[in-house]
Amino acid sequence: MPVNLKGRSFLTLKDFTSEEIRYLLDLSKDLKAKKRAGIRGDLLDRRNIVIIFDKTSTRTRCSFETACWDEGGNVTFLTNSQMGKKESVEDTAKVLGRMYDGIEYRGFSQKLVEELAKYSGVPVWNGLTDDYHPTQILADILTLEENVKKPLNHCKLVYCGDARNNMGNSLMIGCAKMGMSFVALAPKELWPSEKLTKEMKEVAKSTGAKIEFYSIEDADKALKGADALYTDVWVSMGEEAKFDERIKQLKDYSVTMDFMKKTQNPDCIFLHCLPAFHDTETEIGKEIEKKYGLKHMEVSDEVYRSPKSKVFDEAENRLHTIKAVMVATIGRQ
């Protein structure tokens, strides 16, 4: 059956079938090849989008803006709206829906992005919330396909660290949908919620995916045979007061060359959604080194800068996959 995503919002990968995700990945590849060939696009000609950020951003903002411009669209970056202050989310959504063809939101509340989708009347795209980060997962899967020479349903991805954050949740969903093996290597208190896990294990029954959880005591078993090791910052945006707690919980879960060797797979790659604390060349990195004596946190500089690291391929793929989402939902094709 042909896939048609016109008019659909993109709030979480839970809302999409394996076939629809496959369509978005294939469209991403086509659009990437088109850009590499220097072909000017017009699939978003006369389309206007607004992007709203309650959380800081590098890759998400740049990807939405560049992707839209690449295909002939126009972008408004909205930073000083009255949404949630002097005007309700519902009223803001209805106003923006009269003026724009699509709305991107990046912030804290999944409920807020769902309200925008409910009331705006146009597609709404989740650029990140505390619960989910679906555009990132499309880029991650595309990067896997470009670098791992086996079908997705034969791939094993191990997520190391805080597995109950938006990335742990979303990677588990993406792997379940695409028939992959997902392993969370994390302290038990930082595993995804039982509710989401149960839901994804039901999905896995139909796709052939495998979902497993391990703590550091079983790291050798968790890491063996991995095709990709994935990690994220230990402290998410909005949780900055928890550095002390997270460092105590996660210091043994840092992705080092020892972890890479334990995969027993010389072709295993490293992925990270970025930004990464792999050295002390940031303000926070310097503070952590001074207070805790750590030269890195979630990944060692050795791994991060090694040929195994595909983090910049992954970062670029945010552009191509976000472009695919916009083209599929509001484009002219």
Short mmCIF file of C-alpha atoms in Angstrom, two decimals:
data_model
loop_
_atom_site.label_atom_id
_atom_site.label_comp_id
_atom_site.label_asym_id
_atom_site.label_seq_id
_atom_site.Cartn_x
_atom_site.Cartn_y
_atom_site.Cartn_z
CA MET A 1 0.00 0.00 0.00
CA PRO A 2 1.40 3.45 -0.95
CA VAL A 3 2.44 5.63 2.00
CA ASN A 4 0.78 9.03 2.29
CA LEU A 5 1.76 11.24 5.24
CA LYS A 6 0.19 14.49 3.99
CA GLY A 7 -1.21 16.53 6.84
CA ARG A 8 0.23 14.26 9.54
CA SER A 9 1.96 15.59 12.64
CA PHE A 10 5.26 14.05 13.75
CA LEU A 11 5.13 13.92 17.56
CA THR A 12 6.51 10.47 18.40
CA LEU A 13 7.52 7.43 16.38
CA LYS A 14 4.88 5.49 18.30
CA ASP A 15 2.36 7.04 15.89
CA PHE A 16 4.05 5.61 12.78
CA THR A 17 4.17 2.13 11.30
CA SER A 18 7.36 0.40 10.26
CA GLU A 19 6.39 0.98 6.63
CA GLU A 20 5.89 4.71 7.21
CA ILE A 21 9.27 5.02 8.94
CA ARG A 22 10.84 3.09 6.07
CA TYR A 23 9.28 5.57 3.65
CA LEU A 24 10.75 8.53 5.56
CA LEU A 25 14.20 6.92 5.60
CA ASP A 26 14.12 6.23 1.86
CA LEU A 27 12.91 9.76 1.17
CA SER A 28 15.77 11.07 3.35
CA LYS A 29 18.27 9.16 1.21
CA ASP A 30 16.79 10.59 -1.98
CA LEU A 31 16.83 14.15 -0.64
CA LYS A 32 20.40 13.73 0.61
CA ALA A 33 21.54 12.55 -2.82
CA LYS A 34 19.70 15.48 -4.41
CA LYS A 35 21.49 17.99 -2.16
CA ARG A 36 24.87 16.34 -2.72
CA ALA A 37 24.25 16.63 -6.47
CA GLY A 38 23.62 20.37 -6.10
CA ILE A 39 20.04 20.16 -7.34
CA ARG A 40 17.93 23.08 -6.16
CA GLY A 41 14.64 21.94 -4.69
CA ASP A 42 11.12 23.32 -4.85
CA LEU A 43 9.14 20.75 -2.85
CA LEU A 44 8.44 23.33 -0.13
CA ASP A 45 7.90 26.25 -2.53
CA ARG A 46 5.37 28.73 -1.09
CA ARG A 47 5.33 26.79 2.17
CA ASN A 48 5.82 28.76 5.37
CA ILE A 49 6.91 27.18 8.64
CA VAL A 50 7.38 28.54 12.14
CA ILE A 51 9.89 27.04 14.57
CA ILE A 52 9.47 27.57 18.33
CA PHE A 53 12.23 26.85 20.83
CA ASP A 54 11.82 26.69 24.60
CA LYS A 55 15.08 24.71 24.79
CA THR A 56 18.40 25.73 23.27
CA SER A 57 19.44 24.13 20.01
CA THR A 58 22.16 23.85 17.39
CA ARG A 59 21.36 20.88 15.13
CA THR A 60 17.56 21.01 15.36
CA ARG A 61 17.21 24.70 14.54
CA CYS A 62 19.84 24.65 11.79
CA SER A 63 18.34 21.50 10.26
CA PHE A 64 14.78 22.84 10.10
CA GLU A 65 15.86 26.19 8.68
CA THR A 66 18.29 24.83 6.10
CA ALA A 67 15.99 21.98 5.09
CA CYS A 68 13.14 24.39 4.48
CA TRP A 69 15.27 26.83 2.49
CA ASP A 70 16.82 24.00 0.44
CA GLU A 71 13.37 23.16 -0.91
CA GLY A 72 12.21 26.73 -1.46
CA GLY A 73 10.25 27.37 1.76
CA ASN A 74 10.25 30.23 4.26
CA VAL A 75 11.01 30.08 8.00
CA THR A 76 10.06 32.19 11.01
CA PHE A 77 12.14 31.63 14.15
CA LEU A 78 9.82 32.53 17.01
CA THR A 79 11.46 33.25 20.37
CA ASN A 80 9.33 35.92 22.03
CA SER A 81 5.75 34.75 21.64
CA GLN A 82 3.07 35.08 24.31
CA MET A 83 2.36 31.34 24.24
CA GLY A 84 1.64 30.11 27.74
CA LYS A 85 2.14 33.59 29.20
CA LYS A 86 -0.50 36.05 28.05
CA GLU A 87 -2.02 33.66 25.50
CA SER A 88 -3.00 30.02 25.84
CA VAL A 89 -1.35 27.27 23.82
CA GLU A 90 -4.72 26.63 22.16
CA ASP A 91 -5.13 30.24 21.03
CA THR A 92 -1.52 30.45 19.86
CA ALA A 93 -1.94 27.24 17.87
CA LYS A 94 -5.07 28.56 16.16
CA VAL A 95 -3.32 31.80 15.22
CA LEU A 96 -0.19 30.10 13.87
CA GLY A 97 -2.28 27.56 11.97
CA ARG A 98 -3.89 30.44 10.05
CA MET A 99 -0.50 31.77 8.97
CA TYR A 100 1.77 28.75 8.53
CA ASP A 101 1.78 25.38 6.79
CA GLY A 102 3.72 23.66 9.57
CA ILE A 103 4.92 24.25 13.13
CA GLU A 104 8.03 22.90 14.86
CA TYR A 105 8.28 22.91 18.65
CA ARG A 106 11.29 22.09 20.83
CA GLY A 107 10.84 22.31 24.56
CA PHE A 108 9.97 20.48 27.74
CA SER A 109 6.35 19.36 27.57
CA GLN A 110 5.05 16.59 25.31
CA LYS A 111 1.56 17.75 26.29
CA LEU A 112 2.30 21.19 24.82
CA VAL A 113 3.40 19.88 21.43
CA GLU A 114 0.32 17.64 21.37
CA GLU A 115 -1.88 20.66 22.08
CA LEU A 116 -0.28 22.54 19.20
CA ALA A 117 -1.10 19.63 16.92
CA LYS A 118 -4.65 19.35 18.26
CA TYR A 119 -5.62 22.99 17.73
CA SER A 120 -3.46 24.37 14.90
CA GLY A 121 -4.99 22.46 12.00
CA VAL A 122 -1.55 22.03 10.38
CA PRO A 123 1.25 19.45 10.83
CA VAL A 124 3.30 19.92 13.99
CA TRP A 125 6.80 18.44 14.32
CA ASN A 126 8.41 17.52 17.62
CA GLY A 127 11.96 18.90 17.69
CA LEU A 128 12.46 17.45 21.19
CA THR A 129 10.48 17.18 24.42
CA ASP A 130 11.29 15.63 27.77
CA ASP A 131 9.64 12.40 26.58
CA TYR A 132 10.59 11.96 22.93
CA HIS A 133 13.05 13.05 20.23
CA PRO A 134 11.69 11.44 17.04
CA THR A 135 13.57 13.47 14.41
CA GLN A 136 16.86 12.43 16.03
CA ILE A 137 15.97 8.75 15.77
CA LEU A 138 15.39 9.00 12.03
CA ALA A 139 18.90 10.46 11.68
CA ASP A 140 20.31 7.72 13.91
CA ILE A 141 18.74 4.93 11.88
CA LEU A 142 19.86 6.50 8.60
CA THR A 143 23.41 6.69 9.97
CA LEU A 144 23.24 3.03 10.97
CA GLU A 145 22.15 2.03 7.49
CA GLU A 146 24.99 4.01 5.95
CA ASN A 147 27.66 2.51 8.20
CA VAL A 148 26.55 -0.99 9.22
CA LYS A 149 26.63 -3.47 6.38
CA LYS A 150 23.68 -5.58 7.43
CA PRO A 151 19.88 -5.18 7.43
CA LEU A 152 18.37 -3.26 10.33
CA ASN A 153 16.62 -6.35 11.64
CA HIS A 154 20.07 -7.91 12.16
CA CYS A 155 21.48 -4.89 14.01
CA LYS A 156 22.09 -4.63 17.73
CA LEU A 157 22.19 -1.18 19.33
CA VAL A 158 23.32 -0.73 22.94
CA TYR A 159 22.37 2.48 24.70
CA CYS A 160 24.68 3.26 27.64
CA GLY A 161 23.72 5.67 30.42
CA ASP A 162 20.44 7.37 31.32
CA ALA A 163 17.96 5.15 29.47
CA ARG A 164 14.78 6.75 30.83
CA ASN A 165 15.34 10.09 29.10
CA ASN A 166 13.91 11.17 25.74
CA MET A 167 16.73 9.46 23.84
CA GLY A 168 16.45 6.15 25.68
CA ASN A 169 12.69 6.17 25.15
CA SER A 170 12.90 7.11 21.49
CA LEU A 171 15.68 4.69 20.58
CA MET A 172 13.72 1.85 22.15
CA ILE A 173 10.67 2.86 20.08
CA GLY A 174 12.68 3.18 16.86
CA CYS A 175 14.36 -0.19 17.34
CA ALA A 176 11.07 -1.89 18.19
CA LYS A 177 9.40 -0.46 15.10
CA MET A 178 12.25 -1.47 12.77
CA GLY A 179 12.84 -4.97 14.13
CA MET A 180 16.21 -4.22 15.72
CA SER A 181 17.79 -5.47 18.93
CA PHE A 182 17.72 -2.73 21.58
CA VAL A 183 19.77 -3.08 24.74
CA ALA A 184 19.78 -0.54 27.55
CA LEU A 185 22.91 -0.72 29.69
CA ALA A 186 21.94 1.46 32.63
CA PRO A 187 21.27 1.47 36.37
CA LYS A 188 17.87 -0.12 36.96
CA GLU A 189 16.43 3.13 38.31
CA LEU A 190 17.26 4.74 34.96
CA TRP A 191 15.57 2.17 32.72
CA PRO A 192 12.59 3.29 30.59
CA SER A 193 9.18 3.22 32.26
CA GLU A 194 7.42 -0.12 32.62
CA LYS A 195 4.45 1.24 30.67
CA LEU A 196 6.48 2.23 27.61
CA THR A 197 8.58 -0.93 27.80
CA LYS A 198 5.48 -3.12 27.84
CA GLU A 199 4.05 -1.20 24.87
CA MET A 200 7.24 -1.60 22.84
CA LYS A 201 7.57 -5.30 23.67
CA GLU A 202 4.11 -5.73 22.15
CA VAL A 203 5.32 -3.95 19.00
CA ALA A 204 8.41 -6.16 18.99
CA LYS A 205 6.23 -9.27 18.74
CA SER A 206 5.16 -8.23 15.25
CA THR A 207 8.49 -6.84 14.01
CA GLY A 208 10.90 -9.40 15.46
CA ALA A 209 12.68 -6.79 17.56
CA LYS A 210 14.38 -7.67 20.83
CA ILE A 211 14.38 -5.44 23.93
CA GLU A 212 16.72 -6.12 26.86
CA PHE A 213 17.99 -4.30 29.95
CA TYR A 214 21.23 -4.78 31.84
CA SER A 215 23.13 -3.09 34.64
CA ILE A 216 26.90 -2.68 34.78
CA GLU A 217 27.42 -6.08 36.42
CA ASP A 218 26.35 -7.68 33.14
CA ALA A 219 28.13 -5.23 30.83
CA ASP A 220 30.05 -7.96 28.99
CA LYS A 221 26.82 -9.72 28.03
CA ALA A 222 25.07 -6.47 27.12
CA LEU A 223 27.89 -5.22 24.88
CA LYS A 224 28.78 -8.46 23.11
CA GLY A 225 27.89 -8.41 19.43
CA ALA A 226 26.79 -4.77 19.34
CA ASP A 227 26.82 -3.00 15.98
CA ALA A 228 26.51 0.44 17.58
CA LEU A 229 27.09 1.88 21.03
CA TYR A 230 25.00 4.97 21.74
CA THR A 231 25.10 7.41 24.61
CA ASP A 232 23.84 10.84 25.60
CA VAL A 233 24.65 13.46 28.21
CA TRP A 234 24.12 12.32 31.78
CA VAL A 235 22.12 15.38 32.76
CA SER A 236 19.28 16.48 30.47
CA MET A 237 18.20 20.08 29.95
CA GLY A 238 16.20 21.18 32.96
CA GLU A 239 18.01 18.77 35.30
CA GLU A 240 21.23 20.73 35.77
CA ALA A 241 20.99 20.42 39.57
CA LYS A 242 21.43 16.64 39.27
CA PHE A 243 25.08 16.46 38.14
CA ASP A 244 26.25 15.07 41.49
CA GLU A 245 23.55 12.37 41.51
CA ARG A 246 24.02 11.38 37.86
CA ILE A 247 27.81 11.19 38.07
CA LYS A 248 27.55 8.80 40.99
CA GLN A 249 25.00 6.69 39.09
CA LEU A 250 26.67 6.69 35.68
CA LYS A 251 30.46 7.04 36.05
CA ASP A 252 30.89 3.33 35.29
CA TYR A 253 28.73 3.54 32.17
CA SER A 254 30.98 5.87 30.19
CA VAL A 255 31.67 4.61 26.66
CA THR A 256 35.40 3.94 26.50
CA MET A 257 37.60 1.86 24.23
CA ASP A 258 37.19 -0.93 26.78
CA PHE A 259 33.44 -0.87 26.08
CA MET A 260 34.08 -0.86 22.33
CA LYS A 261 36.41 -3.88 22.66
CA LYS A 262 33.83 -5.76 24.73
CA THR A 263 31.49 -5.74 21.74
CA GLN A 264 33.90 -8.20 20.08
CA ASN A 265 32.87 -6.52 16.84
CA PRO A 266 35.70 -4.63 15.06
CA ASP A 267 33.08 -2.86 12.93
CA CYS A 268 31.04 -1.52 15.86
CA ILE A 269 30.37 2.20 15.54
CA PHE A 270 29.78 4.94 18.12
CA LEU A 271 26.80 7.31 18.02
CA HIS A 272 25.78 10.34 20.09
CA CYS A 273 23.01 12.88 19.49
CA LEU A 274 25.33 15.72 20.65
CA PRO A 275 26.49 17.88 22.31
CA ALA A 276 28.93 15.55 24.05
CA PHE A 277 31.11 15.96 27.12
CA HIS A 278 34.13 14.09 25.73
CA ASP A 279 36.79 16.57 26.92
CA THR A 280 37.13 19.72 29.02
CA GLU A 281 36.85 22.27 26.21
CA THR A 282 33.50 23.63 27.41
CA GLU A 283 32.50 25.71 30.41
CA ILE A 284 30.62 22.80 31.96
CA GLY A 285 33.45 20.40 31.12
CA LYS A 286 35.91 22.60 33.00
CA GLU A 287 33.56 22.84 35.99
CA ILE A 288 33.11 19.06 36.10
CA GLU A 289 36.87 18.47 35.91
CA LYS A 290 37.48 20.95 38.73
CA LYS A 291 34.76 19.52 40.98
CA TYR A 292 34.93 15.79 40.20
CA GLY A 293 38.30 15.29 38.50
CA LEU A 294 36.69 13.87 35.34
CA LYS A 295 38.31 14.50 31.96
CA HIS A 296 35.18 13.28 30.19
CA MET A 297 31.71 12.08 31.10
CA GLU A 298 29.49 9.91 28.90
CA VAL A 299 32.18 9.14 26.28
CA SER A 300 35.96 9.23 26.27
CA ASP A 301 37.77 11.57 23.91
CA GLU A 302 39.57 8.55 22.47
CA VAL A 303 36.31 6.96 21.32
CA TYR A 304 34.75 10.25 20.25
CA ARG A 305 37.65 11.15 17.94
CA SER A 306 38.24 7.63 16.64
CA PRO A 307 37.26 6.29 13.20
CA LYS A 308 34.52 4.33 14.97
CA SER A 309 32.74 7.57 15.78
CA LYS A 310 30.07 8.55 13.27
CA VAL A 311 28.66 11.45 15.26
CA PHE A 312 29.17 14.05 12.55
CA ASP A 313 27.59 11.87 9.87
CA GLU A 314 24.73 11.53 12.32
CA ALA A 315 24.57 15.29 12.91
CA GLU A 316 24.41 15.99 9.17
CA ASN A 317 21.66 13.42 8.77
CA ARG A 318 19.43 15.53 11.01
CA LEU A 319 19.13 17.87 8.02
CA HIS A 320 18.15 15.20 5.52
CA THR A 321 15.68 13.36 7.76
CA ILE A 322 14.00 16.55 8.97
CA LYS A 323 13.69 17.63 5.35
CA ALA A 324 12.01 14.31 4.60
CA VAL A 325 9.49 14.82 7.42
CA MET A 326 8.54 18.27 6.14
CA VAL A 327 8.38 17.22 2.50
CA ALA A 328 6.27 14.18 3.36
CA THR A 329 3.78 16.11 5.49
CA ILE A 330 3.48 19.53 3.78
CA GLY A 331 5.47 19.18 0.53
CA ARG A 332 4.36 19.50 -3.05
CA GLN A 333 5.13 15.94 -4.15
#
